[in-house]
Amino acid sequence: MLYSCLLTMVIFSTPPNINDILPAFRDSIIQGNGPGAVEMISEHAVHVVDSLLAHDPQQIVRIVSYFGIELALPSEGSTDAKQILADILSDPSVAGLVMLMGISFGDQISSGERSFIPVEWGFPGSRDTLFIEVTVEDEQWKIDDYFETIPSGRGS
């Protein structure tokens, strides 16, 4: 019994494989599980969206309109970044775009104490790479930010 308890504690105390977070995120979006995808986003990233909602909510409307999504924002003074992100990531047009872009993931790259996963995306003949920063939060890997190149230092 003690052995089982210790084994369970070890299994659940270590983060899952870093290379599993982005495929799981993609799969949640394709399945229309926006709330599940949002659970894979760091609190820092959610805070950035919440701040944008508080200061310039129309910017989010403009961004998602590029993907054919009509976004209903909450009433003024009320922000719920997680719910808005879940609504966006649940939209079928986002799932379609994710499938169309032929997304593929590379292996984790370290830069100092930071971790990044290269993501190749685009259409045949026109491919590009983004670097998704992932971080451990609550003993789980979470998506934190993205960059065109791996940054050398973190600006706060």
Coordinates of N, CA and C in Angstrom, one line a residue:
M1 N 0.8 -1.2 0.0 CA 0.0 0.0 0.0 C 0.9 1.3 0.0
L2 N 1.9 1.3 0.9 CA 2.8 2.4 0.9 C 3.5 2.6 -0.4
Y3 N 3.9 1.5 -1.0 CA 4.6 1.6 -2.3 C 3.7 2.3 -3.4
S4 N 2.4 1.9 -3.4 CA 1.4 2.4 -4.3 C 1.2 3.9 -4.1
C5 N 1.1 4.3 -2.9 CA 1.0 5.8 -2.5 C 2.2 6.6 -3.0
L6 N 3.4 6.1 -2.7 CA 4.6 6.8 -3.1 C 4.7 6.8 -4.6
L7 N 4.4 5.7 -5.3 CA 4.4 5.7 -6.8 C 3.5 6.7 -7.4
T8 N 2.3 6.8 -6.8 CA 1.2 7.8 -7.3 C 1.7 9.2 -7.0
M9 N 2.3 9.5 -5.9 CA 2.8 10.8 -5.6 C 3.9 11.2 -6.6
V10 N 4.8 10.3 -7.0 CA 5.9 10.6 -7.9 C 5.3 10.8 -9.3
I11 N 4.4 10.0 -9.7 CA 3.8 10.2 -11.0 C 3.1 11.5 -11.2
F12 N 2.3 11.9 -10.2 CA 1.5 13.1 -10.3 C 2.3 14.3 -9.9
S13 N 3.5 14.2 -9.4 CA 4.3 15.4 -9.0 C 5.2 15.8 -10.1
T14 N 5.4 15.0 -11.1 CA 6.3 15.4 -12.2 C 5.5 15.9 -13.4
P15 N 5.9 17.0 -14.0 CA 5.2 17.4 -15.2 C 5.2 16.4 -16.3
P16 N 4.2 16.3 -17.1 CA 4.2 15.4 -18.2 C 5.2 15.9 -19.2
N17 N 5.5 15.1 -20.2 CA 6.6 15.3 -21.2 C 6.3 16.7 -21.8
I18 N 7.3 17.5 -21.9 CA 7.2 18.9 -22.4 C 6.7 18.8 -23.9
N19 N 7.1 17.8 -24.6 CA 6.8 17.7 -26.0 C 5.3 17.3 -26.2
D20 N 4.6 17.0 -25.2 CA 3.2 16.6 -25.3 C 2.2 17.8 -25.2
I21 N 2.6 18.9 -24.7 CA 1.7 20.0 -24.4 C 1.1 20.6 -25.7
L22 N 1.9 20.8 -26.7 CA 1.3 21.4 -27.9 C 0.5 20.5 -28.7
P23 N 0.9 19.2 -28.9 CA -0.1 18.3 -29.6 C -1.4 18.2 -28.8
A24 N -1.4 18.2 -27.5 CA -2.6 18.1 -26.7 C -3.4 19.3 -26.9
F25 N -2.8 20.5 -27.0 CA -3.5 21.8 -27.2 C -4.1 21.8 -28.6
R26 N -3.4 21.4 -29.6 CA -3.9 21.3 -31.0 C -5.1 20.3 -31.0
D27 N -5.0 19.2 -30.4 CA -6.1 18.2 -30.4 C -7.3 18.7 -29.7
S28 N -7.1 19.5 -28.6 CA -8.3 20.0 -28.0 C -9.0 21.0 -28.9
I29 N -8.3 21.8 -29.6 CA -8.9 22.8 -30.5 C -9.6 22.1 -31.6
I30 N -9.0 21.1 -32.2 CA -9.6 20.3 -33.3 C -10.9 19.7 -32.8
Q31 N -10.9 19.2 -31.6 CA -12.1 18.6 -31.0 C -13.2 19.6 -30.6
G32 N -12.9 20.9 -30.7 CA -13.8 21.9 -30.2 C -13.9 22.1 -28.7
N33 N -12.8 21.6 -28.0 CA -12.8 21.6 -26.6 C -12.0 22.9 -26.2
G34 N -12.5 24.1 -26.4 CA -11.9 25.3 -26.0 C -11.5 25.4 -24.5
P35 N -12.5 25.0 -23.6 CA -12.1 25.1 -22.2 C -10.9 24.2 -21.8
G36 N -10.8 23.0 -22.5 CA -9.7 22.1 -22.3 C -8.4 22.8 -22.8
A37 N -8.4 23.4 -23.9 CA -7.3 24.1 -24.5 C -6.8 25.2 -23.5
V38 N -7.8 26.0 -23.0 CA -7.5 27.1 -22.1 C -6.7 26.6 -20.9
E39 N -7.1 25.4 -20.4 CA -6.4 24.9 -19.2 C -4.9 24.7 -19.5
M40 N -4.5 24.7 -20.7 CA -3.1 24.4 -21.1 C -2.4 25.8 -21.3
I41 N -3.0 26.9 -21.0 CA -2.4 28.2 -21.2 C -2.0 28.7 -19.8
S42 N -0.8 29.3 -19.7 CA -0.4 29.8 -18.4 C -1.2 31.0 -17.9
E43 N -1.2 31.1 -16.6 CA -1.9 32.3 -16.0 C -1.3 33.6 -16.5
H44 N 0.0 33.6 -16.7 CA 0.7 34.8 -17.2 C 0.0 35.2 -18.6
A45 N -0.1 34.2 -19.5 CA -0.7 34.5 -20.8 C -2.2 34.9 -20.7
V46 N -2.9 34.3 -19.8 CA -4.3 34.7 -19.5 C -4.4 36.1 -19.0
H47 N -3.4 36.5 -18.1 CA -3.4 37.8 -17.6 C -3.2 38.8 -18.7
V48 N -2.3 38.5 -19.7 CA -2.1 39.4 -20.8 C -3.4 39.7 -21.6
V49 N -4.1 38.6 -21.8 CA -5.4 38.7 -22.5 C -6.4 39.5 -21.7
D50 N -6.4 39.3 -20.4 CA -7.3 40.0 -19.5 C -7.0 41.5 -19.5
S51 N -5.7 41.8 -19.5 CA -5.3 43.2 -19.5 C -5.7 43.9 -20.8
L52 N -5.5 43.1 -21.9 CA -6.0 43.7 -23.2 C -7.5 43.9 -23.3
L53 N -8.2 43.0 -22.7 CA -9.7 43.1 -22.6 C -10.1 44.4 -21.8
A54 N -9.3 44.7 -20.7 CA -9.6 45.8 -19.9 C -9.2 47.1 -20.6
H55 N -8.1 47.1 -21.4 CA -7.6 48.4 -21.9 C -8.0 48.6 -23.4
D56 N -8.1 47.6 -24.2 CA -8.4 47.7 -25.6 C -9.2 46.5 -26.1
P57 N -10.4 46.3 -25.7 CA -11.1 45.1 -26.0 C -11.4 44.9 -27.6
Q58 N -11.4 46.1 -28.2 CA -11.7 46.0 -29.7 C -10.5 45.4 -30.4
Q59 N -9.3 45.4 -29.8 CA -8.2 44.8 -30.5 C -8.4 43.3 -30.6
I60 N -8.9 42.7 -29.6 CA -9.2 41.3 -29.7 C -10.3 41.0 -30.7
V61 N -11.3 41.8 -30.8 CA -12.3 41.7 -31.8 C -11.7 41.7 -33.2
R62 N -10.8 42.7 -33.4 CA -10.1 42.8 -34.7 C -9.2 41.6 -35.0
I63 N -8.5 41.1 -34.0 CA -7.6 40.0 -34.3 C -8.4 38.7 -34.7
V64 N -9.5 38.4 -33.9 CA -10.3 37.2 -34.2 C -11.1 37.4 -35.5
S65 N -11.4 38.6 -35.9 CA -12.2 38.8 -37.1 C -11.4 38.3 -38.3
Y66 N -10.1 38.3 -38.3 CA -9.2 37.8 -39.4 C -9.5 36.3 -39.6
F67 N -10.0 35.6 -38.6 CA -10.3 34.2 -38.7 C -11.7 34.0 -38.9
G68 N -12.5 35.0 -39.2 CA -13.9 34.9 -39.5 C -14.8 34.6 -38.2
I69 N -14.2 35.0 -37.1 CA -14.9 34.8 -35.8 C -15.6 36.1 -35.4
E70 N -16.9 36.1 -35.1 CA -17.5 37.2 -34.5 C -17.5 37.0 -33.0
L71 N -16.9 37.9 -32.3 CA -16.8 37.8 -30.8 C -17.7 38.7 -30.1
A72 N -18.5 38.2 -29.2 CA -19.3 39.0 -28.3 C -18.5 39.2 -27.0
L73 N -18.2 40.5 -26.8 CA -17.4 40.8 -25.6 C -18.4 41.0 -24.4
P74 N -17.8 40.7 -23.2 CA -18.7 40.9 -22.0 C -19.0 42.4 -21.8
S75 N -19.9 42.7 -21.0 CA -20.3 44.1 -20.7 C -19.0 44.9 -20.2
E76 N -19.1 46.2 -20.4 CA -17.9 47.0 -20.0 C -17.6 46.9 -18.6
G77 N -16.3 46.8 -18.3 CA -15.8 46.7 -16.9 C -15.8 45.2 -16.5
S78 N -16.3 44.3 -17.2 CA -16.3 42.9 -16.9 C -15.5 42.1 -17.9
T79 N -14.4 41.5 -17.4 CA -13.6 40.7 -18.3 C -13.5 39.3 -17.8
D80 N -13.5 38.3 -18.6 CA -13.3 37.0 -18.3 C -12.5 36.4 -19.4
A81 N -11.2 36.6 -19.3 CA -10.3 36.2 -20.4 C -10.4 34.7 -20.7
K82 N -10.5 33.9 -19.6 CA -10.6 32.4 -19.9 C -11.8 32.0 -20.7
Q83 N -12.9 32.6 -20.4 CA -14.1 32.3 -21.1 C -14.0 32.8 -22.6
I84 N -13.5 34.0 -22.8 CA -13.4 34.5 -24.1 C -12.4 33.6 -24.9
L85 N -11.3 33.2 -24.3 CA -10.3 32.3 -25.0 C -11.0 31.0 -25.3
A86 N -11.8 30.5 -24.4 CA -12.5 29.2 -24.6 C -13.4 29.3 -25.8
D87 N -14.2 30.5 -25.8 CA -15.1 30.7 -27.0 C -14.3 30.8 -28.3
I88 N -13.2 31.5 -28.3 CA -12.4 31.6 -29.5 C -11.9 30.2 -29.9
L89 N -11.3 29.5 -29.0 CA -10.6 28.2 -29.3 C -11.7 27.1 -29.6
S90 N -12.9 27.3 -29.2 CA -14.0 26.3 -29.5 C -14.6 26.6 -30.9
D91 N -14.3 27.7 -31.5 CA -14.9 28.0 -32.8 C -14.5 27.1 -33.9
P92 N -15.4 26.5 -34.7 CA -15.0 25.6 -35.7 C -14.1 26.2 -36.8
S93 N -14.1 27.5 -37.0 CA -13.2 28.1 -38.0 C -11.7 28.0 -37.5
V94 N -11.5 28.0 -36.2 CA -10.2 27.9 -35.6 C -9.7 26.5 -35.8
A95 N -10.6 25.5 -35.5 CA -10.2 24.1 -35.7 C -9.9 23.8 -37.2
G96 N -10.7 24.4 -38.1 CA -10.4 24.2 -39.5 C -9.1 24.9 -39.9
L97 N -8.8 26.0 -39.4 CA -7.5 26.7 -39.7 C -6.3 25.9 -39.2
V98 N -6.5 25.3 -38.0 CA -5.4 24.5 -37.4 C -5.1 23.3 -38.3
M99 N -6.2 22.7 -38.8 CA -6.0 21.5 -39.6 C -5.4 21.9 -41.0
L100 N -5.8 23.0 -41.5 CA -5.4 23.5 -42.8 C -3.9 23.8 -42.8
M101 N -3.4 24.4 -41.7 CA -2.0 24.9 -41.6 C -1.0 23.8 -41.5
G102 N -1.4 22.5 -41.4 CA -0.4 21.5 -41.4 C 0.7 21.7 -40.3
I103 N 0.2 21.9 -39.1 CA 1.1 22.2 -38.0 C 1.9 21.0 -37.6
S104 N 3.3 21.2 -37.5 CA 4.1 20.1 -36.9 C 5.0 20.7 -35.9
F105 N 5.4 19.9 -34.9 CA 6.1 20.3 -33.7 C 7.5 19.7 -33.7
G106 N 8.5 20.5 -33.3 CA 9.8 20.1 -33.2 C 10.1 19.7 -31.7
D107 N 11.3 19.4 -31.4 CA 11.6 19.0 -30.0 C 12.0 20.3 -29.2
Q108 N 11.8 20.2 -28.0 CA 12.1 21.3 -27.0 C 13.5 21.8 -27.2
I109 N 13.6 23.1 -27.1 CA 14.9 23.8 -27.2 C 15.0 24.7 -25.9
S110 N 16.1 24.6 -25.2 CA 16.4 25.4 -24.1 C 17.2 26.7 -24.4
S111 N 16.8 27.8 -23.8 CA 17.6 29.0 -23.9 C 17.7 29.6 -22.5
G112 N 18.8 29.3 -21.9 CA 19.0 29.6 -20.5 C 18.0 28.8 -19.7
E113 N 17.2 29.4 -18.9 CA 16.2 28.6 -18.1 C 14.9 28.5 -18.7
R114 N 14.8 29.1 -19.9 CA 13.5 29.1 -20.7 C 13.4 27.9 -21.6
S115 N 12.2 27.4 -21.9 CA 12.0 26.3 -22.8 C 11.0 26.7 -23.9
F116 N 11.4 26.3 -25.1 CA 10.6 26.6 -26.3 C 10.4 25.4 -27.1
I117 N 9.3 25.4 -27.9 CA 9.0 24.3 -28.8 C 8.8 24.9 -30.2
P118 N 9.6 24.5 -31.2 CA 9.4 25.1 -32.5 C 8.1 24.5 -33.2
V119 N 7.4 25.3 -33.8 CA 6.1 24.9 -34.5 C 6.2 25.4 -35.9
E120 N 6.2 24.4 -36.8 CA 6.2 24.8 -38.2 C 4.8 24.8 -38.7
W121 N 4.4 25.8 -39.5 CA 3.0 25.9 -39.9 C 3.0 26.6 -41.3
G122 N 1.9 26.5 -42.0 CA 1.7 27.2 -43.2 C 1.2 26.2 -44.3
F123 N 1.3 26.7 -45.5 CA 0.8 25.9 -46.7 C 2.0 25.4 -47.4
P124 N 1.9 24.3 -48.2 CA 3.0 23.8 -49.0 C 3.6 25.0 -49.8
G125 N 4.9 25.1 -49.7 CA 5.6 26.2 -50.5 C 5.7 27.5 -49.7
S126 N 5.0 27.6 -48.6 CA 5.0 28.8 -47.8 C 4.9 28.4 -46.3
R127 N 6.0 27.9 -45.8 CA 6.0 27.5 -44.4 C 6.8 28.5 -43.5
D128 N 6.5 28.5 -42.2 CA 7.2 29.4 -41.3 C 7.3 28.6 -40.0
T129 N 8.1 29.2 -39.1 CA 8.3 28.6 -37.8 C 8.1 29.6 -36.7
L130 N 7.3 29.2 -35.7 CA 7.1 30.0 -34.5 C 7.8 29.2 -33.3
F131 N 8.2 29.9 -32.3 CA 8.7 29.3 -31.1 C 7.8 29.6 -30.0
I132 N 7.2 28.5 -29.5 CA 6.2 28.6 -28.4 C 7.0 28.4 -27.1
E133 N 6.9 29.4 -26.2 CA 7.5 29.3 -24.9 C 6.5 28.5 -24.0
V134 N 7.1 27.5 -23.3 CA 6.3 26.7 -22.3 C 7.0 26.9 -21.0
T135 N 6.1 26.8 -20.0 CA 6.6 26.9 -18.6 C 5.9 26.0 -17.7
V136 N 6.5 25.6 -16.6 CA 5.8 24.8 -15.6 C 5.0 25.6 -14.6
E137 N 3.8 25.3 -14.5 CA 2.9 26.0 -13.6 C 2.0 24.9 -12.9
D138 N 1.9 24.9 -11.6 CA 1.1 23.9 -10.9 C 1.5 22.5 -11.3
E139 N 2.8 22.3 -11.5 CA 3.4 21.0 -11.9 C 3.0 20.5 -13.2
Q140 N 2.5 21.4 -14.1 CA 2.1 21.0 -15.4 C 2.7 22.0 -16.4
W141 N 3.1 21.4 -17.6 CA 3.6 22.3 -18.7 C 2.4 23.2 -19.2
K142 N 2.7 24.5 -19.4 CA 1.6 25.4 -19.9 C 2.2 26.2 -21.0
I143 N 1.4 26.7 -21.9 CA 1.8 27.5 -23.0 C 1.8 28.9 -22.5
D144 N 3.0 29.6 -22.7 CA 3.1 31.0 -22.1 C 3.2 32.1 -23.1
D145 N 3.9 31.9 -24.2 CA 4.0 33.0 -25.2 C 4.5 32.4 -26.5
Y146 N 4.6 33.2 -27.5 CA 5.2 32.8 -28.8 C 6.0 33.9 -29.4
F147 N 7.0 33.5 -30.2 CA 8.0 34.4 -30.8 C 8.3 33.9 -32.2
E148 N 8.8 34.9 -33.0 CA 9.3 34.5 -34.3 C 10.7 33.9 -34.3
T149 N 11.4 34.4 -33.3 CA 12.8 33.8 -33.0 C 12.9 33.6 -31.5
I150 N 13.8 32.8 -31.1 CA 13.9 32.6 -29.6 C 14.5 33.8 -29.0
P151 N 13.8 34.4 -28.0 CA 14.4 35.6 -27.4 C 15.5 35.3 -26.5
S152 N 16.5 36.2 -26.3 CA 17.6 36.0 -25.5 C 17.3 36.3 -24.0
G153 N 16.4 37.3 -23.8 CA 16.1 37.7 -22.4 C 14.6 37.9 -22.3
R154 N 14.1 37.8 -21.1 CA 12.7 38.0 -20.9 C 12.4 39.5 -20.4
G155 N 11.6 40.2 -21.2 CA 11.1 41.5 -20.7 C 9.8 41.4 -20.0
S156 N 9.7 42.0 -18.9 CA 8.5 41.9 -18.1 C 7.6 43.1 -18.3

